[in-house]
Amino acid sequence: MTKVPFFKSIHVKFTLMYVLLIVIAIQIISVYFIQQLEDRFKTNFQNSIIERVELLVYNVGQELSKASDTDPAEIDDNIEALVANFPTLNNAIREVQVIDSDGEVLVTRGNIDSGGERTNDVRVKQALLGSQDSDILRDPSNGDRLFVLAMPVLVSGKDTAIGAIYVEASMEEVYEQLTEINTILVTATIIALIITALLGVFLARTITRPMSDMRNHALIMARGDFSRKVKVYGDDEIGQLASAFNDLTRKLQEANAITEGERKKLSSILSFMTDGVVATDSDGMIILMNDRAEEMLNVSRQNVLGTSILKLFRLSEQMSWSEFYSGPESILLDFSDEEETYILRSSHSFILKEDGSINGLIAVLHDITEQEQIEEERREFVVNVSHELRTPLTTLKSYIEALQAGAWEDKELAPRFLAVLGDETDRMIRLVNDLLQLSKMDKNEYDFQIEEVEFIDYFNKIIDRFEMSKQETIDFVRDLQMNAAYVQIDKDKMTQVIDNIISNALKYSPEGGSITFRCWQQGKRLRISIIDEGVGIPKANLSKIFDRFYRVDRARSRQLGGTGLGLAIAKDIIHAHGGDIWAESEWGKGATISFTLPFKKMSGADYE
């Protein structure tokens, strides 16, 4: 997570907000305080001027109301003395004028000597009419603020003013005092703001430090580390939040441990499952695949994650995702090619949300190639058995019908018909016996009588038996490269194997040909080969001659009385003895049937 910019930090925001609130409060208090202070100063100043002017008005009124026999010069001198003694209020009084009822200035004190002149001031005229007037003006010469007052001189017994007093007073000292107070207030405000800011930083830190710790702890938790705890700084709401955060961490640690354990179990199960597992999201895109599924589908997990399961199953051209959802829960996937048969069964289940929509899919893959092949072999086996039984049964039925029709009375035909019936019956008995033997071997019911046999002598006796009964035009060639070799075998079952191989060699060997018998040591095994000079076996058929009922030339095999099960029985018997059997041939150049058996070679002393 990126670092929070400085001005976006909650610490800075909290401090700024705290300082801003203090500034607003101080400004409101300052404005109100200055306004009230200014009004109070101006009122006090004006009242002070008015009180002194009222006293002057009274004294001047006494002088102007003296008897007419009083010397006017004396009156003027008295008034002038009153004006001269009028207090200046720290030089605030700039001008004082005494005006008679005619508007003539009797006495003046100040910067301008206007004695003996008539005044045209509106305020003075209003005062002579009996009304008091005052105002605050600015001196046009220097811009100073002046308090101007015009007060009528009234005496008892007269309805009109006998004069007026005009006063001009400078208010600059008042405003200078206000300026000094403002300066003191601003300085105090700055000092208060500095102290407030420091306190705000401290207070913000006490609040944001636990929050910062919880943020850092959350980042650590996001990386999967649940071992740390947030420090609890107190019992307030933030402390309770830190305690709740620690409790959440503990529960997440427990939940994560449970989840991790289940994940490992699931991973282990998926890894060791013999079936493939594929999981998709709601759109059918692959999100999970186990190792077995990779092997079965011959794909890499990294290459198919995020691709459609329909494409993986080679169904994208046959159906859509919705059709796959509405289709059967189990389908066959045929991945066969020209060289190999490969069939899988997909049993899938859709995972649904609460609203019924698709949340995903789990598909389990089973390799049923062998099962399908077995089923195909079973069907083919039934067909072959039915066919093999039908041929002799048809022959039996035909000859029996002929005998029933009167052929039994013919002394020449009847014995021949009965001989055919016997041969076909023997053929069916051999077929049934072979089938019973194969059935027992399929069930591992071998019932072998194992004994130790010296194989070279045993093999020679079997060859001697066939050599005595063979056609004189076929030569037997023995190439036995060992004096003695002892093997653990069932003599009867092994005799059946060798008899079957030699019988096939005799059936397919041409007149004047030869059959070669070889036996030699090959590693820890005894290898036996029987080689004929017949027509041979096509290369494409070599791997199939040990299958049940398989014949290279079916017509000739039936003509020679074979059931097609001899080599299949031989293969099962050899495998049961721990050996192996195979065929080698080229078409037109004869065939070689070989098999191996475990053995132990005897020393010369043991042999003697």
Coordinates of C-alpha atoms in Angstrom, one line a residue:
M1 CA 0.0 0.0 0.0
T2 CA 1.3 3.5 -0.9
K3 CA 2.1 6.0 1.7
V4 CA -0.6 8.5 2.5
P5 CA 0.2 12.1 1.2
F6 CA 1.1 14.6 4.0
F7 CA -2.0 16.8 3.5
K8 CA -4.3 13.8 3.2
S9 CA -3.1 12.3 6.5
I10 CA -5.8 12.2 9.2
H11 CA -3.1 13.5 11.6
V12 CA -2.7 16.7 9.6
K13 CA -6.5 17.0 9.0
F14 CA -7.2 16.6 12.7
T15 CA -4.6 19.2 13.6
L16 CA -5.7 21.7 10.9
M17 CA -9.4 21.2 11.9
Y18 CA -8.5 21.8 15.6
V19 CA -6.5 24.9 14.8
L20 CA -9.1 26.2 12.4
L21 CA -11.8 25.9 15.1
I22 CA -9.6 27.8 17.5
V23 CA -8.9 30.5 14.9
I24 CA -12.6 30.9 14.2
A25 CA -13.5 31.1 17.9
I26 CA -10.7 33.7 18.5
Q27 CA -11.8 35.7 15.5
I28 CA -15.4 35.8 16.6
I29 CA -14.4 36.8 20.1
S30 CA -11.9 39.4 18.8
V31 CA -14.4 41.0 16.5
Y32 CA -17.0 41.2 19.2
F33 CA -14.5 42.4 21.8
I34 CA -13.0 45.1 19.5
Q35 CA -16.5 46.2 18.4
Q36 CA -17.7 46.5 21.9
L37 CA -14.5 48.1 23.1
E38 CA -14.6 50.7 20.3
D39 CA -18.2 51.5 21.1
R40 CA -17.4 51.9 24.8
F41 CA -14.3 54.1 24.2
K42 CA -16.2 56.3 21.8
T43 CA -19.2 56.6 24.1
N44 CA -17.0 57.4 27.1
F45 CA -15.1 60.0 25.1
Q46 CA -18.2 61.6 23.8
N47 CA -19.9 61.5 27.2
S48 CA -16.9 63.1 28.8
I49 CA -16.9 65.9 26.2
I50 CA -20.7 66.4 26.6
E51 CA -20.5 66.6 30.4
R52 CA -17.8 69.3 30.2
V53 CA -19.7 71.2 27.5
E54 CA -22.9 71.1 29.5
L55 CA -21.0 72.7 32.5
L56 CA -19.6 75.3 30.1
V57 CA -23.1 75.9 28.7
Y58 CA -24.5 76.5 32.2
N59 CA -21.7 79.0 33.1
V60 CA -22.0 80.8 29.7
G61 CA -25.7 80.9 30.1
Q62 CA -25.3 82.6 33.5
E63 CA -23.1 85.2 32.0
L64 CA -25.3 85.9 29.0
S65 CA -28.4 86.2 31.1
K66 CA -27.0 89.0 33.4
A67 CA -28.9 92.3 33.6
S68 CA -28.6 94.6 30.8
D69 CA -26.8 97.2 33.0
T70 CA -23.8 94.9 33.2
D71 CA -20.9 95.9 31.2
P72 CA -20.7 93.8 28.0
A73 CA -17.0 93.9 28.1
E74 CA -17.0 92.3 31.6
I75 CA -19.4 89.6 30.3
D76 CA -17.1 88.9 27.4
D77 CA -14.1 88.7 29.7
N78 CA -15.9 86.3 32.0
I79 CA -16.9 84.1 29.1
E80 CA -13.4 84.2 27.7
A81 CA -12.1 83.2 31.1
L82 CA -14.6 80.3 31.2
V83 CA -13.5 79.1 27.7
A84 CA -9.8 79.5 28.7
N85 CA -10.4 77.3 31.7
F86 CA -12.3 74.7 29.7
P87 CA -10.3 71.4 30.1
T88 CA -8.4 70.2 27.1
L89 CA -8.7 66.5 27.9
N90 CA -5.1 65.7 27.1
N91 CA -5.1 68.1 24.2
A92 CA -8.1 66.3 22.7
I93 CA -10.1 69.6 22.6
R94 CA -9.0 71.3 19.4
E95 CA -11.5 74.2 19.2
V96 CA -14.2 75.8 21.4
Q97 CA -16.6 78.6 20.2
V98 CA -19.2 80.6 22.1
I99 CA -21.8 82.0 19.7
D100 CA -24.5 84.4 20.7
S101 CA -28.1 84.3 19.5
D102 CA -27.3 86.2 16.4
G103 CA -24.8 83.6 15.2
E104 CA -21.8 85.8 16.0
V105 CA -18.8 84.2 17.6
L106 CA -18.2 85.8 20.9
V107 CA -15.2 83.8 22.1
T108 CA -13.1 81.2 20.4
R109 CA -10.2 79.0 21.5
G110 CA -8.3 76.8 19.2
N111 CA -6.4 76.7 16.0
I112 CA -8.6 79.3 14.2
D113 CA -9.4 82.7 15.5
S114 CA -12.9 83.5 14.3
G115 CA -14.0 86.0 17.0
G116 CA -16.5 88.6 15.9
E117 CA -17.4 86.6 12.8
R118 CA -20.7 85.0 12.0
T119 CA -20.8 81.3 11.7
N120 CA -22.5 79.5 8.9
D121 CA -22.2 76.0 10.4
V122 CA -25.4 74.1 10.1
R123 CA -24.9 72.4 13.5
V124 CA -24.6 75.8 15.2
K125 CA -27.8 77.0 13.5
Q126 CA -29.6 73.9 14.7
A127 CA -28.3 74.5 18.2
L128 CA -29.5 78.2 18.1
L129 CA -32.9 76.8 17.2
G130 CA -32.7 74.7 20.4
S131 CA -31.5 71.3 19.3
Q132 CA -28.2 69.6 20.1
D133 CA -26.3 68.1 17.2
S134 CA -23.1 66.0 17.2
D135 CA -21.1 63.9 14.6
I136 CA -17.8 62.3 13.9
L137 CA -15.9 63.8 10.9
R138 CA -12.5 63.6 9.4
D139 CA -10.2 66.6 9.3
P140 CA -9.7 67.3 5.5
S141 CA -6.2 68.6 6.2
N142 CA -4.7 65.6 8.0
G143 CA -7.5 63.0 8.0
D144 CA -7.9 62.9 11.8
R145 CA -11.2 61.8 13.1
L146 CA -13.0 64.6 15.0
F147 CA -15.9 64.7 17.4
V148 CA -18.0 67.8 16.6
L149 CA -20.7 69.0 19.1
A150 CA -23.0 72.0 18.9
M151 CA -25.1 72.5 22.1
P152 CA -27.6 75.3 22.6
V153 CA -27.3 77.7 25.6
L154 CA -30.7 77.7 27.3
V155 CA -31.8 79.6 30.4
S156 CA -35.0 79.3 32.3
G157 CA -37.8 81.7 31.4
K158 CA -36.8 81.8 27.7
D159 CA -38.1 79.5 25.0
T160 CA -35.2 80.1 22.6
A161 CA -31.5 79.7 22.9
I162 CA -29.6 82.7 23.9
G163 CA -26.4 81.2 22.4
A164 CA -24.6 78.1 21.4
I165 CA -21.4 76.3 22.3
Y166 CA -19.5 74.6 19.4
V167 CA -16.7 72.1 20.3
E168 CA -14.3 70.1 18.1
A169 CA -12.4 67.2 19.8
S170 CA -9.8 64.9 18.2
M171 CA -10.5 61.2 18.7
E172 CA -7.1 59.9 17.4
E173 CA -6.0 59.0 20.9
V174 CA -9.1 56.8 21.3
Y175 CA -8.3 55.0 18.0
E176 CA -4.6 54.8 18.9
Q177 CA -5.6 53.0 22.1
L178 CA -7.8 50.7 20.0
T179 CA -4.9 50.0 17.7
E180 CA -2.6 49.1 20.6
I181 CA -5.3 46.9 22.0
N182 CA -5.7 45.2 18.5
T183 CA -2.0 44.7 18.3
I184 CA -1.9 43.1 21.8
L185 CA -4.9 41.0 20.8
V186 CA -3.3 39.8 17.5
T187 CA -0.1 39.0 19.3
A188 CA -2.0 37.1 21.9
T189 CA -3.9 35.3 19.1
I190 CA -0.7 34.3 17.4
I191 CA 0.8 33.0 20.6
A192 CA -2.5 31.2 21.4
L193 CA -2.5 29.6 17.9
I194 CA 1.1 28.4 18.2
I195 CA 0.3 26.9 21.6
T196 CA -3.0 25.5 20.2
A197 CA -1.2 24.0 17.2
L198 CA 1.3 22.3 19.4
L199 CA -1.5 21.0 21.6
G200 CA -3.4 20.0 18.5
V201 CA -0.5 18.0 17.2
F202 CA -0.1 16.3 20.6
L203 CA -3.8 15.6 20.9
A204 CA -4.0 14.4 17.2
R205 CA -1.1 12.1 17.8
T206 CA -2.8 10.6 20.9
I207 CA -5.8 9.8 18.6
T208 CA -4.0 8.9 15.4
R209 CA -1.2 6.9 16.8
P210 CA -3.5 3.9 17.7
M211 CA -5.2 4.3 14.3
S212 CA -1.8 4.3 12.6
D213 CA -0.8 1.2 14.5
M214 CA -4.0 -0.5 13.4
R215 CA -3.3 0.5 9.8
N216 CA 0.2 -0.9 9.9
H217 CA -1.1 -4.0 11.6
A218 CA -3.7 -4.4 8.9
L219 CA -1.0 -4.2 6.2
I220 CA 1.0 -6.9 8.1
M221 CA -2.2 -9.0 8.3
A222 CA -2.7 -8.6 4.5
R223 CA 0.7 -10.3 4.1
G224 CA -0.6 -13.2 6.1
D225 CA 1.1 -12.5 9.4
F226 CA -1.4 -12.8 12.3
S227 CA 1.1 -13.1 15.1
R228 CA 1.3 -9.4 16.1
K229 CA -1.1 -7.4 18.3
V230 CA -2.0 -3.7 18.4
K231 CA -1.0 -1.8 21.5
V232 CA -4.0 -0.7 23.6
Y233 CA -3.4 2.9 24.9
G234 CA -6.5 3.3 27.1
D235 CA -10.0 2.3 27.9
D236 CA -11.7 4.8 25.7
E237 CA -13.4 4.1 22.4
I238 CA -10.1 3.9 20.5
G239 CA -8.8 1.5 23.1
Q240 CA -11.9 -0.6 22.8
L241 CA -11.4 -0.5 19.0
A242 CA -7.8 -1.7 19.4
S243 CA -9.0 -4.6 21.7
A244 CA -11.7 -5.5 19.1
F245 CA -9.0 -5.4 16.4
N246 CA -6.8 -7.7 18.4
D247 CA -9.7 -10.1 18.9
L248 CA -10.4 -10.0 15.2
T249 CA -6.8 -10.8 14.5
R250 CA -6.9 -13.8 16.8
K251 CA -10.1 -15.1 15.1
L252 CA -8.7 -14.5 11.7
Q253 CA -5.5 -16.4 12.7
E254 CA -7.7 -19.3 13.9
A255 CA -9.8 -19.2 10.7
N256 CA -6.8 -18.9 8.5
A257 CA -5.2 -21.9 10.3
I258 CA -8.4 -23.9 9.7
T259 CA -8.6 -22.8 6.1
E260 CA -5.0 -23.6 5.5
G261 CA -5.4 -27.0 7.0
E262 CA -8.5 -27.7 4.9
R263 CA -6.6 -26.3 1.8
K264 CA -3.7 -28.7 2.5
K265 CA -6.1 -31.6 3.0
L266 CA -7.9 -30.7 -0.3
S267 CA -4.6 -30.2 -2.1
S268 CA -3.4 -33.6 -0.8
I269 CA -6.6 -35.3 -1.7
L270 CA -6.5 -33.7 -5.2
S271 CA -2.9 -34.6 -5.6
F272 CA -3.3 -38.3 -4.7
M273 CA -6.6 -38.9 -6.3
T274 CA -6.6 -41.5 -9.0
D275 CA -9.3 -39.5 -10.8
G276 CA -8.8 -36.2 -12.5
V277 CA -10.6 -33.1 -11.1
V278 CA -11.4 -29.9 -13.0
A279 CA -13.2 -26.9 -11.5
T280 CA -14.5 -23.9 -13.4
D281 CA -16.1 -20.5 -12.6
S282 CA -19.6 -19.4 -13.5
D283 CA -18.6 -18.8 -17.1
G284 CA -17.0 -22.3 -17.6
M285 CA -13.5 -21.0 -17.4
I286 CA -11.0 -23.4 -15.7
I287 CA -9.8 -22.3 -12.3
L288 CA -8.4 -25.5 -10.8
M289 CA -7.0 -28.8 -12.0
N290 CA -5.2 -31.5 -10.2
D291 CA -2.1 -33.4 -11.3
R292 CA -4.1 -36.5 -12.4
A293 CA -6.2 -34.4 -14.7
E294 CA -3.1 -33.0 -16.3
E295 CA -1.8 -36.5 -16.9
M296 CA -5.2 -37.7 -18.2
L297 CA -5.7 -34.8 -20.6
N298 CA -2.0 -34.4 -21.5
V299 CA -2.0 -30.7 -20.8
S300 CA -0.2 -28.2 -18.6
R301 CA -2.1 -26.5 -15.8
Q302 CA -0.5 -23.2 -16.6
N303 CA -1.6 -23.3 -20.2
V304 CA -5.3 -24.2 -19.6
L305 CA -6.2 -22.1 -16.6
G306 CA -8.6 -19.4 -17.7
T307 CA -9.7 -21.3 -20.9
S308 CA -13.1 -22.9 -21.5
I309 CA -13.7 -26.4 -20.2
L310 CA -15.6 -27.1 -23.4
K311 CA -12.5 -26.4 -25.4
L312 CA -10.5 -28.6 -23.1
F313 CA -13.0 -31.4 -23.5
R314 CA -13.2 -30.8 -27.3
L315 CA -16.9 -30.0 -27.1
S316 CA -16.9 -26.3 -28.1
E317 CA -18.1 -27.1 -31.6
Q318 CA -20.8 -29.5 -30.4
M319 CA -22.5 -27.6 -27.6
S320 CA -22.6 -24.2 -25.8
W321 CA -22.1 -23.6 -22.1
S322 CA -25.9 -23.5 -21.5
E323 CA -26.4 -26.7 -23.4
F324 CA -23.7 -28.3 -21.4
Y325 CA -25.4 -27.2 -18.2
S326 CA -28.8 -28.6 -19.3
G327 CA -27.3 -31.8 -20.6
P328 CA -26.6 -35.1 -18.8
E329 CA -24.4 -35.2 -15.7
S330 CA -22.1 -37.8 -17.2
I331 CA -20.6 -37.8 -20.7
L332 CA -18.0 -39.8 -22.6
L333 CA -15.0 -37.9 -23.9
D334 CA -13.3 -39.7 -26.8
F335 CA -9.7 -38.7 -27.2
S336 CA -8.8 -41.7 -29.4
D337 CA -6.6 -41.4 -32.5
E338 CA -5.4 -43.7 -35.2
E339 CA -2.7 -45.3 -33.0
E340 CA -4.5 -45.5 -29.6
T341 CA -7.9 -45.8 -28.1
Y342 CA -8.4 -43.4 -25.2
I343 CA -11.8 -42.7 -23.6
L344 CA -12.7 -40.7 -20.5
R345 CA -15.9 -40.3 -18.6
S346 CA -16.7 -36.9 -17.1
S347 CA -19.1 -36.9 -14.2
H348 CA -19.8 -33.3 -13.4
S349 CA -21.8 -31.4 -10.9
F350 CA -22.8 -27.7 -11.1
I351 CA -22.5 -25.5 -8.0
L352 CA -25.4 -23.1 -7.7
K353 CA -25.9 -19.8 -5.9
E354 CA -28.9 -19.0 -3.6
D355 CA -30.7 -17.4 -6.6
G356 CA -30.3 -20.5 -8.7
S357 CA -27.6 -19.1 -11.0
I358 CA -24.4 -21.0 -11.8
N359 CA -21.5 -20.4 -9.5
G360 CA -19.2 -23.0 -11.0
L361 CA -18.7 -26.6 -12.0
I362 CA -16.7 -29.6 -10.6
A363 CA -15.9 -32.3 -13.2
V364 CA -14.4 -35.7 -12.1
L365 CA -12.6 -37.6 -14.9
H366 CA -12.4 -41.4 -15.0
D367 CA -10.2 -43.3 -17.4
I368 CA -12.6 -46.0 -18.8
T369 CA -10.5 -46.9 -21.8
E370 CA -9.8 -50.4 -20.4
Q371 CA -13.4 -50.8 -19.3
E372 CA -14.6 -49.9 -22.7
Q373 CA -12.1 -52.2 -24.3
I374 CA -13.2 -55.0 -21.9
E375 CA -16.8 -54.3 -22.8
E376 CA -15.9 -54.3 -26.5
E377 CA -14.0 -57.6 -26.0
R378 CA -16.9 -59.0 -24.1
R379 CA -19.3 -58.2 -26.9
E380 CA -16.8 -59.5 -29.5
F381 CA -16.3 -62.6 -27.3
V382 CA -20.0 -63.3 -27.2
V383 CA -20.2 -62.8 -31.0
N384 CA -17.3 -65.2 -31.5
V385 CA -18.5 -67.9 -29.2
S386 CA -21.9 -67.7 -30.8
H387 CA -20.4 -67.9 -34.2
E388 CA -18.1 -70.8 -33.2
L389 CA -20.9 -72.8 -31.7
R390 CA -23.3 -72.0 -34.5
T391 CA -21.1 -73.6 -37.1
P392 CA -20.9 -77.1 -35.6
L393 CA -24.5 -76.9 -34.4
T394 CA -25.6 -76.1 -37.9
T395 CA -23.6 -79.1 -39.2
L396 CA -25.1 -81.3 -36.5
K397 CA -28.6 -80.2 -37.3
S398 CA -28.1 -80.8 -41.0
Y399 CA -26.7 -84.3 -40.6
I400 CA -29.3 -85.2 -38.0
E401 CA -32.1 -84.0 -40.3
A402 CA -30.5 -86.2 -43.1
L403 CA -30.4 -89.2 -40.8
Q404 CA -34.0 -88.6 -39.7
A405 CA -34.9 -88.4 -43.4
G406 CA -33.7 -92.0 -43.9
A407 CA -30.0 -91.7 -44.4
W408 CA -29.5 -93.9 -41.3
E409 CA -30.7 -96.8 -43.4
D410 CA -27.9 -96.3 -46.0
K411 CA -25.0 -98.4 -44.8
E412 CA -22.4 -96.3 -46.6
L413 CA -23.7 -92.8 -45.7
A414 CA -24.8 -93.5 -42.1
P415 CA -21.3 -94.3 -40.8
R416 CA -19.9 -91.2 -42.5
F417 CA -22.6 -89.0 -41.1
L418 CA -22.1 -90.3 -37.6
A419 CA -18.4 -89.8 -37.9
V420 CA -19.0 -86.1 -38.9
L421 CA -21.4 -85.8 -35.9
G422 CA -18.7 -87.1 -33.6
D423 CA -16.1 -84.8 -35.0
E424 CA -18.3 -81.7 -34.5
T425 CA -19.3 -82.9 -31.1
D426 CA -15.7 -83.2 -30.1
R427 CA -15.0 -79.8 -31.6
M428 CA -17.8 -78.2 -29.4
I429 CA -16.4 -80.1 -26.3
R430 CA -12.9 -78.7 -27.0
L431 CA -14.4 -75.2 -27.4
V432 CA -16.4 -75.5 -24.1
N433 CA -13.4 -76.9 -22.2
D434 CA -11.2 -74.1 -23.5
L435 CA -13.8 -71.5 -22.5
L436 CA -14.0 -73.1 -19.0
Q437 CA -10.3 -73.0 -18.6
L438 CA -10.1 -69.3 -19.7
S439 CA -12.9 -68.5 -17.3
K440 CA -11.0 -70.1 -14.4
M441 CA -7.8 -68.2 -15.4
D442 CA -9.7 -64.9 -15.5
K443 CA -10.8 -65.6 -11.9
N444 CA -7.2 -66.5 -11.0
E445 CA -8.4 -70.1 -10.3
Y446 CA -5.3 -71.7 -11.8
D447 CA -5.3 -74.8 -9.7
F448 CA -1.7 -75.5 -10.7
Q449 CA 0.3 -78.5 -9.5
I450 CA 3.7 -76.9 -9.4
E451 CA 6.7 -79.1 -9.3
E452 CA 10.4 -78.9 -10.1
V453 CA 11.1 -80.2 -13.6
E454 CA 14.3 -80.6 -15.5
F455 CA 13.1 -78.8 -18.6
I456 CA 15.5 -80.0 -21.3
D457 CA 14.6 -83.7 -20.8
Y458 CA 10.9 -82.8 -20.4
F459 CA 11.0 -80.7 -23.7
N460 CA 12.8 -83.5 -25.6
K461 CA 10.1 -86.0 -24.6
I462 CA 7.3 -83.7 -25.9
I463 CA 9.2 -83.3 -29.2
D464 CA 9.8 -87.1 -29.4
R465 CA 6.0 -87.6 -29.1
F466 CA 5.2 -85.3 -32.0
E467 CA 8.1 -86.6 -34.0
M468 CA 6.7 -90.1 -33.8
S469 CA 3.3 -89.1 -35.0
K470 CA 4.3 -86.3 -37.5
Q471 CA 4.2 -86.5 -41.3
E472 CA 7.4 -87.9 -42.7
T473 CA 7.9 -84.8 -45.0
I474 CA 8.4 -82.4 -42.1
D475 CA 11.8 -82.4 -40.3
F476 CA 12.3 -81.6 -36.6
V477 CA 15.5 -79.7 -35.8
R478 CA 16.7 -79.5 -32.2
D479 CA 18.9 -76.6 -31.0
L480 CA 19.0 -77.1 -27.2
Q481 CA 22.1 -75.3 -26.0
M482 CA 21.9 -76.5 -22.3
N483 CA 22.6 -79.8 -20.5
A484 CA 20.1 -79.2 -17.7
A485 CA 17.7 -76.5 -16.5
Y486 CA 15.3 -76.9 -13.6
V487 CA 12.1 -74.9 -13.6
Q488 CA 9.0 -74.7 -11.3
I489 CA 6.0 -75.5 -13.6
D490 CA 2.8 -77.4 -13.8
K491 CA 3.7 -80.2 -16.2
D492 CA 0.2 -80.7 -17.6
K493 CA -0.4 -77.0 -18.2
M494 CA 3.0 -76.4 -19.7
T495 CA 2.5 -79.5 -21.9
Q496 CA -0.7 -78.0 -23.1
V497 CA 1.1 -74.8 -24.1
I498 CA 3.9 -76.6 -26.0
D499 CA 1.5 -79.0 -27.6
N500 CA -0.6 -76.1 -28.8
I501 CA 2.4 -74.2 -30.3
I502 CA 3.8 -77.4 -32.0
S503 CA 0.3 -78.3 -33.3
N504 CA 0.0 -74.8 -34.9
A505 CA 3.5 -75.1 -36.4
L506 CA 2.6 -78.5 -37.9
K507 CA -0.7 -77.2 -39.3
Y508 CA 0.8 -74.3 -41.1
S509 CA 4.1 -75.9 -42.2
P510 CA 4.4 -76.8 -45.9
E511 CA 5.4 -80.3 -47.0
G512 CA 9.2 -80.7 -47.0
G513 CA 9.5 -77.9 -44.5
S514 CA 11.1 -78.1 -41.0
I515 CA 10.3 -77.1 -37.4
T516 CA 13.2 -75.9 -35.3
F517 CA 13.2 -76.2 -31.5
R518 CA 15.5 -73.9 -29.6
C519 CA 16.2 -73.5 -25.8
W520 CA 18.9 -71.3 -24.2
Q521 CA 19.7 -69.2 -21.2
Q522 CA 18.8 -65.5 -21.5
G523 CA 19.7 -63.7 -18.3
K524 CA 17.9 -65.3 -15.4
R525 CA 15.3 -66.8 -17.7
L526 CA 15.0 -69.8 -19.9
R527 CA 14.0 -68.9 -23.4
I528 CA 12.2 -71.5 -25.7
S529 CA 11.4 -70.8 -29.4
I530 CA 9.5 -73.0 -31.9
I531 CA 10.2 -71.9 -35.5
D532 CA 8.2 -73.1 -38.5
E533 CA 8.5 -72.4 -42.2
G534 CA 4.9 -71.8 -43.0
V535 CA 3.2 -68.8 -44.5
G536 CA 4.0 -66.6 -41.5
I537 CA 1.9 -63.9 -39.9
P538 CA 1.4 -60.4 -41.2
K539 CA 3.2 -57.8 -39.1
A540 CA -0.1 -56.0 -38.4
N541 CA -1.5 -59.2 -36.9
L542 CA 1.4 -60.2 -34.6
S543 CA 0.0 -58.3 -31.5
K544 CA -3.4 -59.9 -31.9
I545 CA -2.7 -63.6 -32.3
F546 CA -2.9 -64.1 -28.6
D547 CA -6.4 -62.6 -28.4
R548 CA -9.3 -64.9 -27.9
F549 CA -10.9 -66.3 -31.1
Y550 CA -8.4 -64.4 -33.3
R551 CA -7.3 -66.2 -36.5
V552 CA -5.1 -64.9 -39.3
D553 CA -6.9 -67.2 -41.8
R554 CA -10.3 -68.0 -40.3
A555 CA -11.4 -70.4 -43.1
R556 CA -8.3 -72.5 -42.9
S557 CA -8.3 -72.5 -39.1
R558 CA -11.8 -73.9 -38.9
Q559 CA -10.9 -76.4 -41.6
L560 CA -8.0 -77.6 -39.5
G561 CA -10.2 -77.8 -36.4
G562 CA -8.9 -74.9 -34.3
T563 CA -11.0 -73.0 -31.8
G564 CA -9.0 -69.8 -31.8
L565 CA -8.3 -70.1 -28.1
G566 CA -5.1 -72.1 -27.9
L567 CA -2.6 -69.2 -27.9
A568 CA -4.9 -67.2 -25.6
I569 CA -4.8 -70.0 -23.1
A570 CA -1.0 -70.4 -23.6
K571 CA -0.5 -66.7 -22.9
D572 CA -2.4 -67.0 -19.6
I573 CA -0.6 -70.1 -18.5
I574 CA 2.9 -68.6 -19.3
H575 CA 2.0 -65.4 -17.4
A576 CA 0.8 -67.4 -14.5
H577 CA 4.3 -69.1 -14.4
G578 CA 6.0 -65.7 -14.3
G579 CA 7.1 -65.8 -17.9
D580 CA 6.3 -64.0 -21.1
I581 CA 5.2 -65.1 -24.6
W582 CA 5.4 -63.4 -28.0
A583 CA 5.5 -64.0 -31.7
E584 CA 7.9 -63.0 -34.5
S585 CA 7.2 -63.4 -38.2
E586 CA 7.2 -61.9 -41.6
W587 CA 4.5 -62.8 -44.1
G588 CA 5.6 -65.7 -46.3
K589 CA 8.7 -66.5 -44.2
G590 CA 7.4 -68.6 -41.4
A591 CA 6.7 -67.7 -37.7
T592 CA 8.5 -68.0 -34.4
I593 CA 6.6 -68.4 -31.1
S594 CA 8.8 -67.8 -28.1
F595 CA 8.3 -67.9 -24.4
T596 CA 10.4 -67.5 -21.3
L597 CA 10.4 -69.2 -17.8
P598 CA 12.3 -68.4 -14.6
F599 CA 14.9 -71.2 -13.9
K600 CA 18.0 -72.2 -12.0
K601 CA 21.0 -73.7 -13.8
M602 CA 22.4 -77.0 -12.3
S603 CA 26.2 -77.5 -11.8
G604 CA 27.9 -80.5 -13.3
A605 CA 28.2 -82.3 -9.9
D606 CA 24.5 -81.7 -9.2
Y607 CA 23.6 -82.9 -12.6
E608 CA 25.6 -86.1 -12.1

